[in-house]
Each structure stands twice: as structure tokens, then as C-alpha cells.
Tab-separated table of C-alpha atoms and ligand atoms in Angstrom:
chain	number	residue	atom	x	y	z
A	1414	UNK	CA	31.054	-28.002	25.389
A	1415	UNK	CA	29.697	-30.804	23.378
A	1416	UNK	CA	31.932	-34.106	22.622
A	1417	UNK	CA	33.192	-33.349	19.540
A	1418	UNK	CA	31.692	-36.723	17.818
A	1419	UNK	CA	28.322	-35.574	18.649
A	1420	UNK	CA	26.169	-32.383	17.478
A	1421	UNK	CA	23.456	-30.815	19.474
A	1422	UNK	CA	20.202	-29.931	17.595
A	1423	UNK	CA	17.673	-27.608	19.257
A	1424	UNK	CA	14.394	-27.485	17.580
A	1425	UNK	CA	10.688	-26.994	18.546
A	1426	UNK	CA	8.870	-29.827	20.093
A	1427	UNK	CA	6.989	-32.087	18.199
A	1428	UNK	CA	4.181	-34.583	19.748
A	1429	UNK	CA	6.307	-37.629	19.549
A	1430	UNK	CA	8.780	-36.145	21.606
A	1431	UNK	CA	6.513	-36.815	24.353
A	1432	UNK	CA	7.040	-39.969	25.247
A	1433	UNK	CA	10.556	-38.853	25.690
A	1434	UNK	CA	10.372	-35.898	27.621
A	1435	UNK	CA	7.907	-37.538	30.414
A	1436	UNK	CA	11.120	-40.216	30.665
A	1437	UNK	CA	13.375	-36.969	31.064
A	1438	UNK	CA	10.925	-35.788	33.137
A	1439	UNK	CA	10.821	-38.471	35.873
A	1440	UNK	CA	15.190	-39.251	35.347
A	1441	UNK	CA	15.773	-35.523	35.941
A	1442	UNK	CA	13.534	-34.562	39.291
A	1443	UNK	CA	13.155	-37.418	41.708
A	1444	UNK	CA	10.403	-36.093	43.242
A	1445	UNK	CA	6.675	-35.371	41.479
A	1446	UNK	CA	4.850	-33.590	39.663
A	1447	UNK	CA	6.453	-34.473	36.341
A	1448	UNK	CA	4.834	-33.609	33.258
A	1449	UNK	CA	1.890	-35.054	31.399
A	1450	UNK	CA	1.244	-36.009	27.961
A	1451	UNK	CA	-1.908	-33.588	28.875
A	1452	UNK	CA	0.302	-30.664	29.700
A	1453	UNK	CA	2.867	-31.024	26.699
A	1454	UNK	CA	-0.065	-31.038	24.723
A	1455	UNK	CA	-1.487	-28.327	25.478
A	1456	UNK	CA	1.941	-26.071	25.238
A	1457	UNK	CA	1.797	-27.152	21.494
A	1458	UNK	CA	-1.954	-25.682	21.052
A	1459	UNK	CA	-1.180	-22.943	22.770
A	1460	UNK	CA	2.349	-21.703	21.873
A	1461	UNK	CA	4.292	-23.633	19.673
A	1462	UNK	CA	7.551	-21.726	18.969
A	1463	UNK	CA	8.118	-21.713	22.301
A	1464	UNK	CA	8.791	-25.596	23.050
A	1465	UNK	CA	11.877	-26.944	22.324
A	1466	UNK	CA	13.851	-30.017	23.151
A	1467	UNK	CA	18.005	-30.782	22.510
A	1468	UNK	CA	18.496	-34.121	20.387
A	1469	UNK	CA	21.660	-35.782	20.355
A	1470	UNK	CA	22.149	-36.140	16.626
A	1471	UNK	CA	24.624	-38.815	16.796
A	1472	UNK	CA	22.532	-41.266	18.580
A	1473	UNK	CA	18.918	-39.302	18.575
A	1474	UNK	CA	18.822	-39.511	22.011
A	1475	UNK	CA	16.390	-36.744	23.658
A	1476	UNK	CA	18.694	-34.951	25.558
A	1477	UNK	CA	16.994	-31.074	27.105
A	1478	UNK	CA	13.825	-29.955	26.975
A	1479	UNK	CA	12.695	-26.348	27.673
A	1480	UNK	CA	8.872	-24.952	27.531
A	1481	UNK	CA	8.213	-21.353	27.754
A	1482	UNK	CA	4.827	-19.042	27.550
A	1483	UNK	CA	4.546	-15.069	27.450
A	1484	UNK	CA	2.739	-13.491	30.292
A	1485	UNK	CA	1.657	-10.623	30.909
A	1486	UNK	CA	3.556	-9.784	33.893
A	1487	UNK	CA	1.399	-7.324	35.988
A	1488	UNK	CA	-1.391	-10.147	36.088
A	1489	UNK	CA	1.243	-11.728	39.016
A	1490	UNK	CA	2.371	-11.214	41.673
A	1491	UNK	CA	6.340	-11.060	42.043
A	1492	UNK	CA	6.064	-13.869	44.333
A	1493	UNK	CA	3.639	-16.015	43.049
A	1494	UNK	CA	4.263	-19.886	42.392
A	1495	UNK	CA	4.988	-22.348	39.551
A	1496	UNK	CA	1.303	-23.124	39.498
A	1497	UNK	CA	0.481	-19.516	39.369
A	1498	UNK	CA	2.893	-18.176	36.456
A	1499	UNK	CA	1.888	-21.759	34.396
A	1500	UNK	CA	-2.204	-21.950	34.803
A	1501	UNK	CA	-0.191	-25.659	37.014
A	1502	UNK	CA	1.700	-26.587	33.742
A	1503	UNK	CA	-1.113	-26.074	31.162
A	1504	UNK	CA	-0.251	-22.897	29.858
A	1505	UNK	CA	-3.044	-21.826	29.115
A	1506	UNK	CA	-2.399	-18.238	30.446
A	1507	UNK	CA	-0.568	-17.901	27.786
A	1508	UNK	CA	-1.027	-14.128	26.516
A	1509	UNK	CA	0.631	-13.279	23.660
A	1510	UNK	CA	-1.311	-9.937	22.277
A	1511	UNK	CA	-1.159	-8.371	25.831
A	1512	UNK	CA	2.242	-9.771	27.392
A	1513	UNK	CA	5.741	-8.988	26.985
A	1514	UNK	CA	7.494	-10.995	28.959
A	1515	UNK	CA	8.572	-14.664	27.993
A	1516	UNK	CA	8.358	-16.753	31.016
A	1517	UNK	CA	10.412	-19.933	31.614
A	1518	UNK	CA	8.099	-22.972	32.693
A	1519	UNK	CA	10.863	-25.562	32.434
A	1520	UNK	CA	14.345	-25.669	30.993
A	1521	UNK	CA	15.971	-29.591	31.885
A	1522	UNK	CA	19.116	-31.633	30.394
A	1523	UNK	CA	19.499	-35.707	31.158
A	1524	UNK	CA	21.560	-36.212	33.941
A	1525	UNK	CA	24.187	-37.799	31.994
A	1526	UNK	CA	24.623	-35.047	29.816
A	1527	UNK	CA	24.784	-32.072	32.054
A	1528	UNK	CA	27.595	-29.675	31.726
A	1529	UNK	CA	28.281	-30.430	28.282
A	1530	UNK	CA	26.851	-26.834	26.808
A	1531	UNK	CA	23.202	-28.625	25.999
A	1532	UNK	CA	21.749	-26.336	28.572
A	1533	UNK	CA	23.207	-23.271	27.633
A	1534	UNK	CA	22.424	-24.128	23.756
A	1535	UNK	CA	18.915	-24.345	24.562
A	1536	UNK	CA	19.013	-21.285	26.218
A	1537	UNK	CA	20.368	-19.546	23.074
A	1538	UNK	CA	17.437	-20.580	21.309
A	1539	UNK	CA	15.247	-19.293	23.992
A	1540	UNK	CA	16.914	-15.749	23.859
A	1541	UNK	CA	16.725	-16.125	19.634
A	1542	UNK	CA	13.020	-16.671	20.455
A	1543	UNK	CA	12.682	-13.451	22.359
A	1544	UNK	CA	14.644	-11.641	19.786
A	1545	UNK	CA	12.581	-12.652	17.025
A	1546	UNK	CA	9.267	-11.872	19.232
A	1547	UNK	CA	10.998	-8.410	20.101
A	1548	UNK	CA	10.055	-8.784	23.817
A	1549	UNK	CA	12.233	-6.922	26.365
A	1550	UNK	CA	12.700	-9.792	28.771
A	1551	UNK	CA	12.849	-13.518	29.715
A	1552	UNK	CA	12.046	-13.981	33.161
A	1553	UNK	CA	11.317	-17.278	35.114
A	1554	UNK	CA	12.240	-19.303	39.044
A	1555	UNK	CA	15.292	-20.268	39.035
A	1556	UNK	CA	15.525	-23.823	42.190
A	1557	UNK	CA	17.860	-22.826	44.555
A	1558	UNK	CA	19.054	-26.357	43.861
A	1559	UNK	CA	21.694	-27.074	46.863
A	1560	UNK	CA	20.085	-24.664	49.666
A	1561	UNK	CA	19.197	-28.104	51.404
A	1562	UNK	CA	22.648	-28.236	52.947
A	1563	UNK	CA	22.988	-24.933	53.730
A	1564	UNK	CA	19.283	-24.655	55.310
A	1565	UNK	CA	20.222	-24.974	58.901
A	1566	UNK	CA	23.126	-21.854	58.173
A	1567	UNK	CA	21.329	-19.202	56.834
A	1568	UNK	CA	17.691	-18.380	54.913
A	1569	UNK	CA	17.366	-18.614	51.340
A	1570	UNK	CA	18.304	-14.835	51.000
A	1571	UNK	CA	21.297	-15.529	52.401
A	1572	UNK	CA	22.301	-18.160	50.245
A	1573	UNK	CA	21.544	-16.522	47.157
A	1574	UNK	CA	23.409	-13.601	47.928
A	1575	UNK	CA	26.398	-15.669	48.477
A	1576	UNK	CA	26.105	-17.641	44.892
A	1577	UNK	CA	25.595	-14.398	43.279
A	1578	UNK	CA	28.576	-13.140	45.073
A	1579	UNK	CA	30.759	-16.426	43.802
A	1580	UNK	CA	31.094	-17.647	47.740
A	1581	UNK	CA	28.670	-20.342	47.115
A	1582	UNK	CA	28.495	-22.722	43.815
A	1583	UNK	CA	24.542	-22.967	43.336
A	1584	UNK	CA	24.065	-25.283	41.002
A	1585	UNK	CA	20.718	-24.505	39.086
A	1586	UNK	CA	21.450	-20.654	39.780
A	1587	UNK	CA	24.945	-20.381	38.902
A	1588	UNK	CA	23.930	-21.653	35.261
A	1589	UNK	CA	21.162	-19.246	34.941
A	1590	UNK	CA	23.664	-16.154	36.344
A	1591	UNK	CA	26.364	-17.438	33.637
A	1592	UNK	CA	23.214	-16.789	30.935
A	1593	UNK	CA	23.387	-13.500	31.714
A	1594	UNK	CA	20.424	-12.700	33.991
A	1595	UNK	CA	20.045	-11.196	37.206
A	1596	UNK	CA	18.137	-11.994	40.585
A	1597	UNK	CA	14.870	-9.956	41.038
A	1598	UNK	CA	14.025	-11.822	44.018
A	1599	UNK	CA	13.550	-14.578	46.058
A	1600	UNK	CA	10.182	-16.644	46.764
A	1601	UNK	CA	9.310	-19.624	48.884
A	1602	UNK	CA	6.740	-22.232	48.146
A	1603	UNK	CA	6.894	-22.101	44.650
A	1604	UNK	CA	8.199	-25.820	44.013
A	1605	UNK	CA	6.497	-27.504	47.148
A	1606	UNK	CA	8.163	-30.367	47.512
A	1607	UNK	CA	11.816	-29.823	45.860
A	1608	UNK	CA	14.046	-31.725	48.439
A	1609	UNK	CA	16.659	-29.616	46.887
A	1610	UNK	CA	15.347	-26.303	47.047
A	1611	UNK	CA	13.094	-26.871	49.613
A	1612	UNK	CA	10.524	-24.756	47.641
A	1613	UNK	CA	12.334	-21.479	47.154
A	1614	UNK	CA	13.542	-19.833	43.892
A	1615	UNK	CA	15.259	-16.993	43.054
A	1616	UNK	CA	12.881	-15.037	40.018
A	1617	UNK	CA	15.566	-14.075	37.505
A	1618	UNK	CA	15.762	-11.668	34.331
A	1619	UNK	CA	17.303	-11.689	31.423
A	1620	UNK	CA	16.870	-8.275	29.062
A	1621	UNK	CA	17.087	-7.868	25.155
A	1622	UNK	CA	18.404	-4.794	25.401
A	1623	UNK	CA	17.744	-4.198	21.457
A	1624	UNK	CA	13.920	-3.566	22.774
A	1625	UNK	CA	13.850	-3.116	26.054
A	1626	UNK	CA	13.251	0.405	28.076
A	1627	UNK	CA	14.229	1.375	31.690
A	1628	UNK	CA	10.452	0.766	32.811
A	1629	UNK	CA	11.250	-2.931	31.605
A	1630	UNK	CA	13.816	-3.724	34.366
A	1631	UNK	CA	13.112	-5.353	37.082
A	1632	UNK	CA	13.655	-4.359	40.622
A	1633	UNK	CA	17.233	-4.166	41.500
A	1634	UNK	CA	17.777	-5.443	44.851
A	1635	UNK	CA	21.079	-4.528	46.471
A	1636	UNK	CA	21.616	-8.275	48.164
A	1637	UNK	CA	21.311	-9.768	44.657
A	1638	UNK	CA	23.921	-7.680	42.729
A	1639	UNK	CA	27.258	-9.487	41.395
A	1640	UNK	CA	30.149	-8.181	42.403
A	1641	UNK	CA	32.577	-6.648	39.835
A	1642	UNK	CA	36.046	-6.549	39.637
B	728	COA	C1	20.177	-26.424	34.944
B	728	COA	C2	20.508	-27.331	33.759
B	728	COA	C3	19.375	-27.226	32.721
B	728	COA	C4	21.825	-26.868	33.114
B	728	COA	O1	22.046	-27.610	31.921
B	728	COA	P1	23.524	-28.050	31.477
B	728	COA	O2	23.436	-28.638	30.121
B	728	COA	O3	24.124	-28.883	32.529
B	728	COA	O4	24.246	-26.633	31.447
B	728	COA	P2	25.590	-26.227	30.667
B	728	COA	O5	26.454	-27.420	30.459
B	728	COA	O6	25.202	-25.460	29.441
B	728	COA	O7	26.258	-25.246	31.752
B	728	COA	C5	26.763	-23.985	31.433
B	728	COA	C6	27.407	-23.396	32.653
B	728	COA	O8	26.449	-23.217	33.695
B	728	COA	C7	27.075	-23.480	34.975
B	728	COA	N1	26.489	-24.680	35.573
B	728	COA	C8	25.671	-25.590	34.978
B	728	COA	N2	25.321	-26.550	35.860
B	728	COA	C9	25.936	-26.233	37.031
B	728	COA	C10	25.983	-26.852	38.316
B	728	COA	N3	25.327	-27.973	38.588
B	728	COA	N4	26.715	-26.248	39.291
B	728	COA	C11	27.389	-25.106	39.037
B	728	COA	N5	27.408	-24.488	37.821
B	728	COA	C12	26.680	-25.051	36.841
B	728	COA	C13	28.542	-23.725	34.682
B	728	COA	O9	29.205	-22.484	34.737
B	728	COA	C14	28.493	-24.257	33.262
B	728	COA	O10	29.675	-24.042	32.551
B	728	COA	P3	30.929	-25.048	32.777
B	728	COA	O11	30.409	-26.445	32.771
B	728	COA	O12	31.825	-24.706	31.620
B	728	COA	O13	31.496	-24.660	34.108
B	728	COA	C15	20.699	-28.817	34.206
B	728	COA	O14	21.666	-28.842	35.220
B	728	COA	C16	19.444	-29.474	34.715
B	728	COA	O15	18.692	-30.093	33.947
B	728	COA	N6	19.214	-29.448	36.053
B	728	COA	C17	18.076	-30.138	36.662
B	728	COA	C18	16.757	-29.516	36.297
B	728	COA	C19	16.656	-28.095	36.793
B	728	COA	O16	16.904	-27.813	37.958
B	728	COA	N7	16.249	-27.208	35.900
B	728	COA	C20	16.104	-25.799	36.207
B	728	COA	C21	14.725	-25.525	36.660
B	728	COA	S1	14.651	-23.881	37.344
């Protein structure tokens, strides 16, 4: 939910939006890496369409920022890291005549303006994307931001299985479950260095179902399933 004086645009990024995504960059996480002009730039060369930031139109403030690439998803490894599904940021794995997955490098909103819908708009622009590309899935690492408290209680698993259950708020996760995808699995070290996850991430899915086929699903794993009513 946006204020209603104020409009959300979500378009592809453009280079002068750098300057004002390495700000976003560095107000969002507290903790390094944050991105480089050198890394933004090469997402443009490589993949364009797949960039995209959230303006503000009322004031033109840069608001969200997401950056995506399509892999080719046997080339990984189910737990593999950040650094491993982005070629470390550059994206310059980027494989778009052999992959069919759309992988999620980054998806952020200004601190201010989380949960006001920004997030979730950019996320309809990433599934639009995926549409339009006719892949069969979005997948990507989803922080287990919050496990730091409950660290000492239970292993990342654990914790997961309780968010996606609803007996845990997660934070990060719970936004990414209410966009419709679905825990694969979870992986350790693949954000060294998060205070907040403490490096773990549960790999998520989301499915165009217009394309996709049964061999397109990923594993189902019994702790990760949501509980219906
Ligand atoms: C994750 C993030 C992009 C979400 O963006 P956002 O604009 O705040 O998301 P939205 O307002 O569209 O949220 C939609 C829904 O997701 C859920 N949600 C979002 N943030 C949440 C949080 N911190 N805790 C629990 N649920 C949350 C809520 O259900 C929310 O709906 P509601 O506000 O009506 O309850 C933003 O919180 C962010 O930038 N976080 C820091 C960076 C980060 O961790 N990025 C993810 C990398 S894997």
C-alpha cells in the first residue's frame, strides 16, 4: 500500500540511477559488500530488462532496486553462494540462450519506505519479466533476516520451518512466501557476514505455471511446506 499522494513507478535501470542505488545500497545493509558502479554496470551490458529500480514519482526519490540474471540452473549447485549464482555481483554468467531460470541477485526498498507495497510492486514486474521471457521459474536466496535471535534456539532449518508454518514472523522470508514462492531449501554461507542472517538463506521458487512442466519444480521438502487450512 502506497500513500495515496504518491505513485510508484517501476522501470528498468538506467546508468544515472547509480549513484542512487550505491546510497540505497549502503542505507539498506549495514554491513559490506554493497554494490559498485562496476557491478551495476555490467548488469546493464549484460541483461538489461532485467534491472529495475522503484521511483517515488512525487518526489523522484529512488526508492527499490531489484537486479536479476537467467541461469542455467544445472551449472549450480543447490547450495551454492551469492558469489556463485552472480559470477560475485558481475553477472556475467548470465545465460540467456541455455537457461531458464531467472535468478534474483538483489531485490531492496529504503528503509523508510518498507511495507508500503514498493517491494511487492517490484516484484510484479519481475514475474511480468518472466512472463514475457516465458521461463518456468524465478528462483533466488531469500536472508533469513531475524534468525540472529533465534540462533542459540534452534538451526536455521528449524527456523524456517516455523516462518513457513506462520509460528515465526521472518521478515525477509515472510515477504518472499506472501509472493507466492516456496522454500526449496536452506544453505549456509551464502551471505558471509549478514549479522542478520548469519549467512544462511532459504533458496525459494516461484513458478509461471503458463510454461512451466512438472520436471521444472523444485524439490519439495516436507519441513518447508505451508500449512493449509
Ligand atoms: C524485503 C523487502 C525488499 C520488502 O520490501 P517492502 O517494500 O517492505 O515489501 P512490501 O511492503 O511490498 O511487503 C509486502 C508484504 O510482505 C510481508 N513483509 C514485508 N516485509 C516484512 C517484514 N519485515 N516482516 C514481516 N513481513 C514482511 C508483509 O506481509 C507485507 O505485507 P503487509 O505490510 O501488508 O503486511 C525490504 O524489506 C528490504 O529491502 N529488506 C532489506 C533488504 C533485503 O533483505 N532484501 C532481500 C534480499 S534476499
Amino acid at each position: 500500500m502506497i500513500n495515496s499522494s504518491s505513485k510508484i513507478i517501476v522501470r528498468n535501470t538506467t546508468p544515472e540511477d547509480f549513484s542512487k542505488i550505491l546510497q540505497l545500497s549502503k542505507a539498506v545493509y549495514s554491513f559490506p559488500p554493497h554494490w559498485t558502479e562496476r557491478q551495476l554496470t555490467s548488469h546493464l551490458e549484460v541483461f538489461p530488462e532485467g534491472q529495475f529500480v522503484a521511483i517515488d514519482s512525487s518526489s523522484g526519490q529512488l526508492v527499490g532496486m531489484a537486479a536479476s540474471l537467467i541461469i542455467r540452473w544445472d551449472d549450480y549447485d543447490l547450495h551454492g553462494s551469492w558469489k556463485d549464482f552472480t559470477d560475485a555481483g558481475m553477472f556475467t554468467n548470465h545465460d540467456p540462450v541455455h537457461g531458464r531460470t531467472l535468478y534474483g541477485g538483489e531485490v531492496m526498498v529504503s528503509p523508510e519506505m518498507q511495507r508500503r507495497g514498493i517491494g511487492s510492486a517490484i516484484y510484479a514486474a519481475r514475474r511480468r519479466l518472466v512472463e514475457r521471457l516465458r521461463l518456468p521459474r524465478l528462483r533466488a536466496g531469500a536472508r533469513l533476516r531475524g534468525y540472529y535471535r533465534y540462533a542459540d534456539k534452534m538451526s536455521p532449518e528449524e527456523y524456517t520451518s516455523k516462518v513457513v508454518r506462520g509460528e515465526i514472523k521472518g521478515m525477509t522470508l515472510n515477504f518472499q512466501l506472501k509472493q507466492g514462492f516456496r522454500v526449496l531449501a536452506v544453505v549456509s554461507d551464502y551471505l558471509p557476514g549478514d549479522p542478520e542472517s548469519l549467512g544462511h538463506v532459504a533458496v525459494i521458487e516461484w513458478i509461471n505455471e503458463q510454461v512451466a512442466t512438472p520436471a521444472d519444480y523444485g524439490p519439495r521438502d516436507p519441513r518447508f511446506q505451508p500449512i493449509f487450512p
